Short mmCIF file of C-alpha atoms in Angstrom, two decimals:
data_model
loop_
_atom_site.label_atom_id
_atom_site.label_comp_id
_atom_site.label_asym_id
_atom_site.label_seq_id
_atom_site.Cartn_x
_atom_site.Cartn_y
_atom_site.Cartn_z
CA MET A 1 1.36 13.30 21.70
CA THR A 2 -1.18 11.13 19.90
CA THR A 3 -1.96 11.28 16.24
CA VAL A 4 -5.04 9.85 14.55
CA TYR A 5 -4.61 8.88 10.92
CA GLN A 6 -8.25 9.31 9.99
CA GLN A 7 -9.57 8.44 6.57
CA GLN A 8 -11.92 10.75 4.70
CA ALA A 9 -14.08 8.04 3.13
CA PRO A 10 -15.58 4.77 4.43
CA PRO A 11 -13.48 1.65 3.91
CA LEU A 12 -14.14 -0.19 0.62
CA PRO A 13 -15.19 -3.80 0.57
CA PRO A 14 -12.16 -6.12 0.47
CA ILE A 15 -11.21 -8.34 -2.46
CA VAL A 16 -11.28 -11.85 -0.98
CA ARG A 17 -8.56 -13.99 -2.39
CA ARG A 18 -8.05 -17.68 -1.74
CA SER A 19 -4.78 -18.68 -0.10
CA PRO A 20 -2.37 -20.53 -2.42
CA ALA A 21 -1.09 -22.64 0.50
CA GLY A 22 -2.85 -25.85 -0.60
CA PRO A 23 -1.68 -25.82 -4.22
CA LEU A 24 1.84 -24.83 -3.15
CA LEU A 25 2.12 -27.74 -0.75
CA ALA A 26 0.84 -30.04 -3.46
CA VAL A 27 3.61 -28.81 -5.82
CA LEU A 28 6.27 -29.33 -3.14
CA TRP A 29 5.13 -32.90 -2.41
CA ALA A 30 4.95 -33.58 -6.16
CA GLY A 31 8.59 -32.50 -6.39
CA ALA A 32 9.47 -34.98 -3.66
CA ALA A 33 7.60 -37.70 -5.53
CA ALA A 34 9.53 -36.83 -8.71
CA VAL A 35 12.81 -37.23 -6.78
CA VAL A 36 11.73 -40.70 -5.53
CA ALA A 37 10.76 -41.62 -9.13
CA LEU A 38 14.18 -40.55 -10.35
CA TRP A 39 15.84 -42.79 -7.77
CA TRP A 40 13.50 -45.68 -8.64
CA GLN A 41 14.22 -45.37 -12.33
CA ASN A 42 17.97 -45.56 -11.74
CA THR A 43 17.91 -48.39 -9.23
CA GLY A 44 18.22 -51.96 -10.45
CA SER A 45 17.92 -55.11 -8.38
CA VAL A 46 19.12 -54.70 -4.82
CA VAL A 47 21.31 -57.55 -3.53
CA GLY A 48 22.54 -58.02 0.03
CA ALA A 49 22.88 -55.73 2.97
CA ALA A 50 25.37 -53.44 1.21
CA GLY A 51 22.94 -52.92 -1.65
CA TRP A 52 20.02 -52.10 0.69
CA LEU A 53 22.11 -49.72 2.76
CA THR A 54 23.55 -47.97 -0.26
CA GLY A 55 20.17 -47.65 -1.91
CA ALA A 56 18.64 -46.16 1.23
CA GLY A 57 21.56 -43.78 1.49
CA ARG A 58 21.06 -42.62 -2.10
CA ILE A 59 17.32 -41.91 -1.71
CA SER A 60 17.88 -40.11 1.59
CA GLY A 61 20.60 -38.07 -0.05
CA LEU A 62 18.42 -37.16 -3.02
CA LEU A 63 15.56 -36.10 -0.81
CA CYS A 64 17.98 -34.13 1.34
CA GLY A 65 19.18 -32.25 -1.73
CA TYR A 66 15.64 -31.48 -2.70
CA ALA A 67 14.80 -30.37 0.86
CA CYS A 68 17.78 -28.01 0.83
CA ALA A 69 16.39 -26.24 -2.24
CA VAL A 70 12.92 -26.03 -0.59
CA LEU A 71 14.49 -24.80 2.64
CA VAL A 72 16.31 -21.92 0.87
CA GLY A 73 13.27 -21.11 -1.24
CA LEU A 74 11.17 -20.65 1.90
CA MET A 75 13.82 -18.20 3.20
CA ALA A 76 13.58 -16.02 0.06
CA ARG A 77 10.70 -13.88 1.36
CA VAL A 78 8.69 -14.23 -1.83
CA PRO A 79 5.71 -11.85 -1.65
CA LEU A 80 3.26 -14.53 -2.83
CA LEU A 81 4.20 -16.54 0.25
CA GLU A 82 4.74 -13.73 2.75
CA ARG A 83 1.52 -11.87 1.93
CA ARG A 84 -0.87 -14.57 0.68
CA VAL A 85 0.15 -17.64 2.69
CA GLY A 86 1.31 -15.70 5.75
CA SER A 87 4.75 -15.08 7.19
CA ASP A 88 4.02 -17.21 10.27
CA ARG A 89 2.89 -20.16 8.22
CA VAL A 90 5.93 -19.93 5.90
CA ALA A 91 8.17 -19.73 8.96
CA ARG A 92 6.63 -22.93 10.31
CA TRP A 93 7.10 -24.62 6.95
CA HIS A 94 10.72 -23.50 6.94
CA ALA A 95 11.32 -24.84 10.44
CA MET A 96 9.75 -28.17 9.50
CA ALA A 97 11.78 -28.37 6.30
CA GLY A 98 14.91 -27.66 8.35
CA ARG A 99 14.23 -30.61 10.66
CA TYR A 100 13.52 -32.88 7.69
CA THR A 101 16.72 -31.73 5.96
CA VAL A 102 19.00 -32.38 9.00
CA CYS A 103 17.41 -35.79 9.63
CA LEU A 104 17.76 -36.82 5.94
CA LEU A 105 21.32 -35.59 5.96
CA ALA A 106 22.21 -37.67 9.03
CA ALA A 107 20.49 -40.73 7.48
CA HIS A 108 22.34 -40.23 4.19
CA ILE A 109 25.74 -40.09 5.85
CA VAL A 110 25.23 -43.09 8.11
CA LEU A 111 23.55 -45.29 5.45
CA ILE A 112 26.02 -44.51 2.63
CA LEU A 113 29.06 -45.08 4.82
CA ALA A 114 27.56 -48.29 6.24
CA GLY A 115 26.77 -49.53 2.74
CA TYR A 116 30.20 -48.69 1.39
CA ALA A 117 31.89 -50.28 4.40
CA ALA A 118 29.84 -53.51 3.98
CA GLN A 119 30.71 -53.57 0.29
CA ASP A 120 34.47 -53.04 0.85
CA ARG A 121 34.59 -55.11 4.03
CA ALA A 122 36.14 -52.17 5.86
CA SER A 123 35.35 -50.20 9.01
CA ILE A 124 33.05 -47.23 8.84
CA VAL A 125 35.82 -44.95 10.10
CA HIS A 126 38.18 -46.09 7.30
CA GLU A 127 35.41 -45.68 4.75
CA ALA A 128 34.57 -42.19 6.01
CA VAL A 129 38.23 -41.06 5.68
CA THR A 130 38.42 -42.55 2.19
CA VAL A 131 35.20 -40.88 1.01
CA VAL A 132 36.11 -37.44 2.38
CA LEU A 133 39.68 -37.37 1.10
CA ASP A 134 39.49 -39.33 -2.16
CA TYR A 135 36.06 -38.71 -3.63
CA PRO A 136 35.47 -35.62 -5.83
CA GLU A 137 33.79 -32.59 -4.28
CA MET A 138 33.66 -34.32 -0.86
CA LEU A 139 35.88 -31.88 1.05
CA LYS A 140 33.49 -29.07 0.22
CA ALA A 141 30.49 -31.28 0.93
CA THR A 142 31.92 -32.15 4.34
CA LEU A 143 32.34 -28.48 5.18
CA GLY A 144 28.75 -27.82 4.02
CA THR A 145 27.52 -30.71 6.22
CA LEU A 146 29.23 -29.34 9.34
CA VAL A 147 27.78 -25.91 8.66
CA LEU A 148 24.30 -27.31 8.17
CA PHE A 149 24.50 -29.29 11.41
CA ALA A 150 25.65 -26.11 13.20
CA VAL A 151 22.64 -24.23 11.80
CA GLY A 152 20.35 -27.06 12.94
CA ILE A 153 21.72 -27.09 16.44
CA SER A 154 21.47 -23.29 16.79
CA SER A 155 17.84 -23.48 15.68
CA ALA A 156 16.83 -26.04 18.33
CA ARG A 157 14.45 -24.50 20.86
CA ALA A 158 16.68 -25.27 23.84
CA VAL A 159 19.64 -23.56 22.19
CA ARG A 160 17.76 -20.67 20.64
CA ARG A 161 16.32 -19.63 23.99
CA ARG A 162 19.90 -19.17 25.27
CA VAL A 163 21.39 -17.18 22.44
CA THR A 164 20.66 -13.68 21.15
CA HIS A 165 18.48 -13.19 18.12
CA GLU A 166 21.40 -11.61 16.28
CA PHE A 167 23.64 -14.71 16.88
CA TRP A 168 20.88 -17.06 15.70
CA TYR A 169 20.13 -14.90 12.68
CA TYR A 170 23.66 -14.71 11.38
CA VAL A 171 24.34 -18.41 12.03
CA HIS A 172 21.11 -19.14 10.16
CA LEU A 173 22.33 -17.22 7.13
CA LEU A 174 25.18 -19.81 6.79
CA THR A 175 22.53 -22.14 5.35
CA TYR A 176 23.27 -20.53 2.00
CA ALA A 177 26.96 -21.38 2.26
CA ALA A 178 26.16 -24.94 3.38
CA VAL A 179 23.94 -25.56 0.39
CA PHE A 180 26.53 -24.04 -1.96
CA PHE A 181 29.36 -26.25 -0.62
CA ALA A 182 27.26 -29.42 -0.82
CA PHE A 183 25.84 -28.89 -4.29
CA GLY A 184 28.80 -30.11 -6.35
CA HIS A 185 29.05 -33.58 -4.84
CA GLN A 186 25.42 -34.32 -5.66
CA LEU A 187 26.07 -34.15 -9.40
CA ALA A 188 29.61 -35.60 -9.25
CA LEU A 189 28.67 -38.69 -7.23
CA GLY A 190 24.93 -39.15 -7.66
CA ALA A 191 24.22 -42.20 -9.79
CA GLU A 192 20.93 -40.55 -10.83
CA PHE A 193 22.82 -37.68 -12.57
CA VAL A 194 25.78 -39.46 -14.18
CA GLY A 195 24.96 -39.74 -17.89
CA ASN A 196 21.46 -38.32 -17.39
CA ALA A 197 21.42 -34.89 -19.02
CA PHE A 198 17.73 -34.25 -18.30
CA ALA A 199 18.05 -34.99 -14.56
CA THR A 200 21.18 -32.84 -14.34
CA ALA A 201 19.52 -29.93 -16.16
CA ALA A 202 16.45 -30.21 -13.90
CA TRP A 203 18.63 -30.13 -10.77
CA TYR A 204 20.52 -27.09 -12.01
CA ALA A 205 17.21 -25.43 -12.83
CA LEU A 206 15.87 -26.13 -9.35
CA TYR A 207 18.89 -24.66 -7.56
CA LEU A 208 19.42 -21.75 -9.94
CA GLY A 209 15.71 -20.85 -9.70
CA VAL A 210 15.86 -20.82 -5.90
CA ALA A 211 19.06 -18.79 -5.97
CA ALA A 212 17.41 -16.26 -8.28
CA LEU A 213 14.51 -15.90 -5.82
CA VAL A 214 16.94 -15.20 -2.96
CA VAL A 215 18.97 -12.66 -4.91
CA TRP A 216 15.90 -10.82 -6.21
CA PHE A 217 13.71 -10.73 -3.09
CA ARG A 218 16.35 -10.64 -0.29
CA VAL A 219 18.92 -8.39 -2.02
CA LEU A 220 17.76 -6.46 -5.07
CA ALA A 221 14.14 -5.73 -4.01
CA PRO A 222 15.15 -4.28 -0.59
CA VAL A 223 17.87 -2.18 -2.22
CA ARG A 224 15.38 -0.82 -4.76
CA LEU A 225 12.79 -0.15 -2.05
CA ASN A 226 15.15 1.82 0.17
CA MET A 227 16.78 3.78 -2.66
CA ARG A 228 13.35 4.69 -3.96
CA HIS A 229 11.63 5.66 -0.71
CA ARG A 230 14.51 7.15 1.39
CA LEU A 231 13.10 6.34 4.80
CA ARG A 232 14.00 8.39 7.90
CA VAL A 233 12.67 8.72 11.41
CA LYS A 234 10.32 11.71 11.61
CA SER A 235 9.34 11.57 15.30
CA VAL A 236 9.21 9.28 18.32
CA HIS A 237 6.67 9.61 21.15
CA GLN A 238 5.46 7.54 24.10
CA GLU A 239 2.03 5.88 23.97
CA ALA A 240 2.00 4.03 27.28
CA PRO A 241 4.55 2.89 29.91
CA GLY A 242 7.30 1.16 27.90
CA VAL A 243 5.46 1.62 24.59
CA TRP A 244 6.70 4.02 21.92
CA SER A 245 5.51 5.01 18.45
CA VAL A 246 7.96 5.78 15.63
CA VAL A 247 6.74 7.80 12.69
CA VAL A 248 8.83 7.23 9.56
CA ARG A 249 8.75 9.61 6.64
CA GLY A 250 9.70 8.90 3.03
CA ARG A 251 8.94 9.45 -0.59
CA HIS A 252 6.12 7.86 -2.62
CA LEU A 253 5.21 5.53 0.21
CA ASP A 254 1.87 4.79 -1.40
CA GLU A 255 3.81 2.83 -4.06
CA MET A 256 5.07 0.33 -1.46
CA GLY A 257 1.84 -1.57 -1.58
CA ALA A 258 1.56 -1.78 2.24
CA GLU A 259 -1.79 -2.60 3.80
CA ALA A 260 -3.21 -2.24 7.30
CA GLY A 261 -2.31 -5.32 9.36
CA GLN A 262 1.04 -5.88 7.63
CA PHE A 263 4.57 -5.45 8.97
CA PHE A 264 8.06 -4.54 7.76
CA ARG A 265 11.44 -5.69 8.98
CA TRP A 266 13.06 -2.55 10.32
CA ARG A 267 16.73 -1.73 10.61
CA PHE A 268 17.50 1.63 12.21
CA LEU A 269 20.92 2.89 11.15
CA ALA A 270 21.82 4.23 14.61
CA ASP A 271 24.56 3.15 17.03
CA GLY A 272 23.89 -0.29 18.46
CA MET A 273 20.88 -0.94 16.19
CA ARG A 274 22.22 -1.11 12.62
CA TRP A 275 23.06 -4.86 12.77
CA THR A 276 19.59 -5.95 13.85
CA SER A 277 16.52 -6.25 11.63
CA THR A 278 13.30 -6.65 13.63
CA PRO A 279 9.69 -7.12 12.45
CA TYR A 280 7.22 -4.45 13.67
CA SER A 281 3.65 -4.06 12.44
CA LEU A 282 2.22 -0.83 11.09
CA SER A 283 0.10 0.69 13.89
CA ALA A 284 -1.74 3.09 11.58
CA PRO A 285 -2.95 2.78 8.00
CA PRO A 286 -0.06 3.63 5.66
CA ARG A 287 -0.13 7.09 4.11
CA HIS A 288 1.60 8.51 1.06
CA ASP A 289 4.14 10.36 3.18
CA VAL A 290 4.45 8.50 6.56
CA LEU A 291 4.35 5.08 8.15
CA ARG A 292 4.02 4.39 11.83
CA ILE A 293 5.04 1.54 14.06
CA THR A 294 4.39 1.12 17.78
CA VAL A 295 6.93 -0.87 19.87
CA LYS A 296 6.93 -2.30 23.39
CA ALA A 297 10.30 -2.31 25.15
CA LEU A 298 10.94 -6.08 25.53
CA GLY A 299 14.60 -6.36 24.62
CA ASP A 300 17.69 -4.34 23.75
CA HIS A 301 16.53 -3.40 20.28
CA SER A 302 12.97 -2.46 21.17
CA THR A 303 14.18 -0.53 24.24
CA SER A 304 16.56 1.49 22.06
CA VAL A 305 13.67 2.63 19.85
CA ALA A 306 12.74 5.17 22.50
CA VAL A 307 15.96 7.16 21.99
CA LEU A 308 15.93 7.27 18.21
CA ARG A 309 16.56 10.75 16.90
CA PRO A 310 14.57 12.41 14.09
CA GLY A 311 16.49 12.15 10.82
CA THR A 312 17.89 8.67 11.63
CA ARG A 313 18.09 6.63 8.40
CA VAL A 314 15.88 3.56 8.23
CA TRP A 315 16.32 0.41 6.16
CA ALA A 316 13.08 -1.49 5.71
CA GLU A 317 12.06 -4.75 4.02
CA GLY A 318 8.50 -5.61 3.18
CA PRO A 319 5.62 -5.32 3.40
CA TYR A 320 4.95 -8.79 4.78
CA GLY A 321 2.07 -10.56 6.43
CA SER A 322 -1.43 -11.69 5.54
CA LEU A 323 -3.38 -10.36 8.49
CA THR A 324 -5.29 -8.02 6.15
CA ALA A 325 -8.81 -7.27 4.97
CA GLU A 326 -8.30 -9.82 2.23
CA ARG A 327 -8.91 -12.56 4.83
CA ALA A 328 -12.44 -11.33 5.59
CA THR A 329 -15.24 -13.62 4.58
CA THR A 330 -18.17 -11.70 6.04
CA GLY A 331 -19.18 -8.09 6.58
CA LYS A 332 -18.69 -8.28 10.33
CA SER A 333 -15.39 -8.41 12.23
CA LEU A 334 -14.25 -8.85 15.83
CA LEU A 335 -10.72 -7.75 16.59
CA ILE A 336 -9.13 -9.21 19.73
CA ALA A 337 -5.83 -7.65 20.88
CA GLY A 338 -3.64 -8.61 23.83
CA GLY A 339 -1.07 -6.03 24.98
CA VAL A 340 1.11 -4.64 22.20
CA GLY A 341 -0.81 -6.98 19.80
CA ILE A 342 -3.01 -3.94 19.36
CA THR A 343 -0.62 -2.50 16.76
CA PRO A 344 -1.77 -4.23 13.58
CA LEU A 345 -5.36 -4.33 14.82
CA ARG A 346 -5.34 -0.54 15.40
CA ALA A 347 -4.70 -0.09 11.66
CA LEU A 348 -7.33 -2.67 10.77
CA PHE A 349 -9.84 -1.10 13.13
CA GLU A 350 -9.81 1.98 10.99
CA THR A 351 -9.85 0.33 7.57
CA LEU A 352 -11.84 -2.92 7.80
CA PRO A 353 -15.21 -2.51 6.02
CA GLY A 354 -18.52 -3.38 7.59
CA GLU A 355 -19.40 -3.78 11.24
CA VAL A 356 -16.33 -3.85 13.50
CA THR A 357 -15.90 -4.53 17.22
CA LEU A 358 -12.55 -4.35 19.05
CA LEU A 359 -11.82 -6.17 22.31
CA TYR A 360 -8.63 -4.97 23.95
CA ARG A 361 -7.01 -6.91 26.80
CA ALA A 362 -4.50 -5.05 29.01
CA ARG A 363 -3.40 -5.03 32.62
CA THR A 364 -4.50 -1.51 33.52
CA ALA A 365 -5.99 1.56 31.84
CA ARG A 366 -2.42 3.06 31.72
CA ASP A 367 -1.33 0.16 29.55
CA LEU A 368 -3.93 0.83 26.87
CA ALA A 369 -1.57 1.97 24.15
CA LEU A 370 -3.28 4.05 21.42
CA GLY A 371 -6.43 4.16 23.49
CA ALA A 372 -7.44 7.74 22.56
CA GLU A 373 -7.03 6.92 18.88
CA LEU A 374 -9.21 3.85 19.21
CA GLU A 375 -11.98 5.86 20.83
CA ALA A 376 -11.69 8.52 18.13
CA VAL A 377 -11.87 5.94 15.29
CA ALA A 378 -14.82 4.21 17.01
CA ARG A 379 -16.74 7.48 17.13
CA TRP A 380 -15.86 8.30 13.52
CA ARG A 381 -17.00 5.02 12.02
CA GLY A 382 -19.66 4.00 14.54
CA ALA A 383 -17.71 0.99 15.82
CA ARG A 384 -17.40 -0.44 19.32
CA VAL A 385 -14.35 -0.73 21.65
CA LEU A 386 -14.53 -3.15 24.60
CA TYR A 387 -11.85 -3.49 27.28
CA ALA A 388 -10.82 -6.39 29.50
CA LEU A 389 -8.66 -4.97 32.32
CA ASN A 390 -7.39 -6.44 35.53
CA GLY A 391 -9.40 -5.77 38.67
CA ALA A 392 -8.32 -3.33 41.39
CA ASP A 393 -6.80 -6.27 43.25
CA GLY A 394 -4.84 -7.31 40.17
CA SER A 395 -7.20 -10.21 39.34
CA ARG A 396 -7.21 -11.15 35.67
CA PRO A 397 -10.58 -11.29 33.92
CA ARG A 398 -11.38 -14.42 32.01
CA VAL A 399 -12.61 -13.97 28.47
CA THR A 400 -14.93 -16.95 28.33
CA PRO A 401 -17.07 -18.25 25.43
CA GLY A 402 -20.15 -16.98 27.29
CA ARG A 403 -18.74 -13.49 27.69
CA LEU A 404 -17.73 -13.40 24.04
CA ARG A 405 -21.24 -14.37 22.93
CA ALA A 406 -22.75 -11.83 25.30
CA SER A 407 -20.52 -9.05 23.97
CA VAL A 408 -21.05 -10.04 20.29
CA PRO A 409 -24.39 -11.86 20.06
CA ASP A 410 -23.94 -13.16 16.47
CA LEU A 411 -20.29 -14.00 17.08
CA ALA A 412 -20.28 -17.13 14.89
CA SER A 413 -21.02 -14.99 11.79
CA HIS A 414 -18.01 -12.72 12.42
CA ASP A 415 -14.48 -12.85 11.11
CA VAL A 416 -12.11 -12.70 14.11
CA TYR A 417 -8.68 -11.05 13.88
CA LEU A 418 -6.45 -12.07 16.76
CA CYS A 419 -3.10 -10.68 17.85
CA GLY A 420 -1.23 -10.99 21.07
CA PRO A 421 1.25 -13.10 23.07
CA HIS A 422 1.30 -16.81 22.30
CA GLY A 423 -0.44 -17.91 25.52
CA PHE A 424 -3.13 -15.28 25.08
CA ALA A 425 -3.70 -16.34 21.49
CA GLU A 426 -4.07 -20.02 22.45
CA GLU A 427 -6.57 -19.08 25.19
CA MET A 428 -8.61 -17.02 22.75
CA TYR A 429 -8.53 -19.76 20.11
CA GLU A 430 -10.07 -22.21 22.61
CA ALA A 431 -12.68 -19.68 23.69
CA LEU A 432 -13.62 -18.74 20.14
CA HIS A 433 -13.96 -22.39 19.05
CA ALA A 434 -16.12 -23.09 22.13
CA ALA A 435 -18.25 -20.04 21.23
CA GLY A 436 -18.96 -21.52 17.79
CA VAL A 437 -16.55 -19.55 15.57
CA PRO A 438 -15.31 -21.81 12.73
CA ASP A 439 -11.57 -22.08 12.33
CA HIS A 440 -11.50 -20.55 8.84
CA ARG A 441 -12.85 -17.30 10.28
CA ILE A 442 -10.15 -16.93 12.93
CA HIS A 443 -7.26 -14.97 11.44
CA HIS A 444 -3.97 -14.87 13.34
CA GLU A 445 -0.25 -14.64 12.68
CA SER A 446 2.19 -16.02 15.19
CA PHE A 447 6.02 -16.08 15.22
CA GLU A 448 6.41 -18.86 17.79
CA LEU A 449 8.52 -21.34 15.84
#
């Protein structure tokens, strides 16, 4: 069964809003500069190797403490970041901040212990035992350090490819515990905070502010959303081989603020699925009474979607993502979908204002999920749907810059919305650039970290 969620009026022009990514990065780097200034203000003349090592250990420790706060803040799923900057971009910032944090932590430990050992004329091993056992708050800080290193190791690409998403996710959540355990020793032992009430208050404000963001947006907001909207599975039906749509019903769904092109993190409270939260895009414009997602069976969780029963309770978080009409800069759009990447573009195909063309890449005609809906929407709004399918011999058609320009003659004046597997997206980026489309008009969200 196929359902078309057809609007009764033409799409309205979007409200174009500038991304806050630039100003936000400037604020984060200004914070790092303030940390360096705090260290500089509290550092007198440096004498000898011990002084240089200890000083370097202090600044790396301060920057590590600041990076921990940034790291947790980027995990808070703040709507301003998730919807305006983009979930993929925030995820990349978080991954980069994690690498900086672990490197700064390692440098802090090595440099401080080396400096103390040089000052006391003792071995590093002896100094490490003394610091851990005799210094205030250091036992908790040591535990936090071990946890943070474990999180860092589990997030490395080579390790992450070999573990389940669930294992990685729950280990990753231990970052909160690591930061909590390490916080006390920063104020108890940091020379920059001893006797400096302003610096101490600023550090507390930084950490308490980040903690408030996490509690509000990762705990209270989802609880409120799900208690308010009471989501349940309404129906499940097949769209293509291995591709299933799930229609979710609820109350007052128009108050969720969801837009075409966005996604939620879905947790289906069914056997074997309740412990996994997975992002799936809306595959139809949101309505006041139903939402719809379309899922390709690529793993245990997505395969289980096919056997969900009507009435199954759903826990959702969101909406997230910035692949929306707000990104449009012109009145013309080209949507390029690869495989199941059609899901957010299907919703945008119906709602984007102006002239819209959709290019859909799939292996065969049988793999064109939502194909009948796309044709119906194209007829309704006078849009075009183009297909790039494998040949009868299985040969893969190349979407070259020349073919793109031939299909869309004024391509350079279009906004391009792109969604599909990572390799496909990279190929399309290169072709679009070669065809003259400026980078600021190519809109894409990727979750390859």
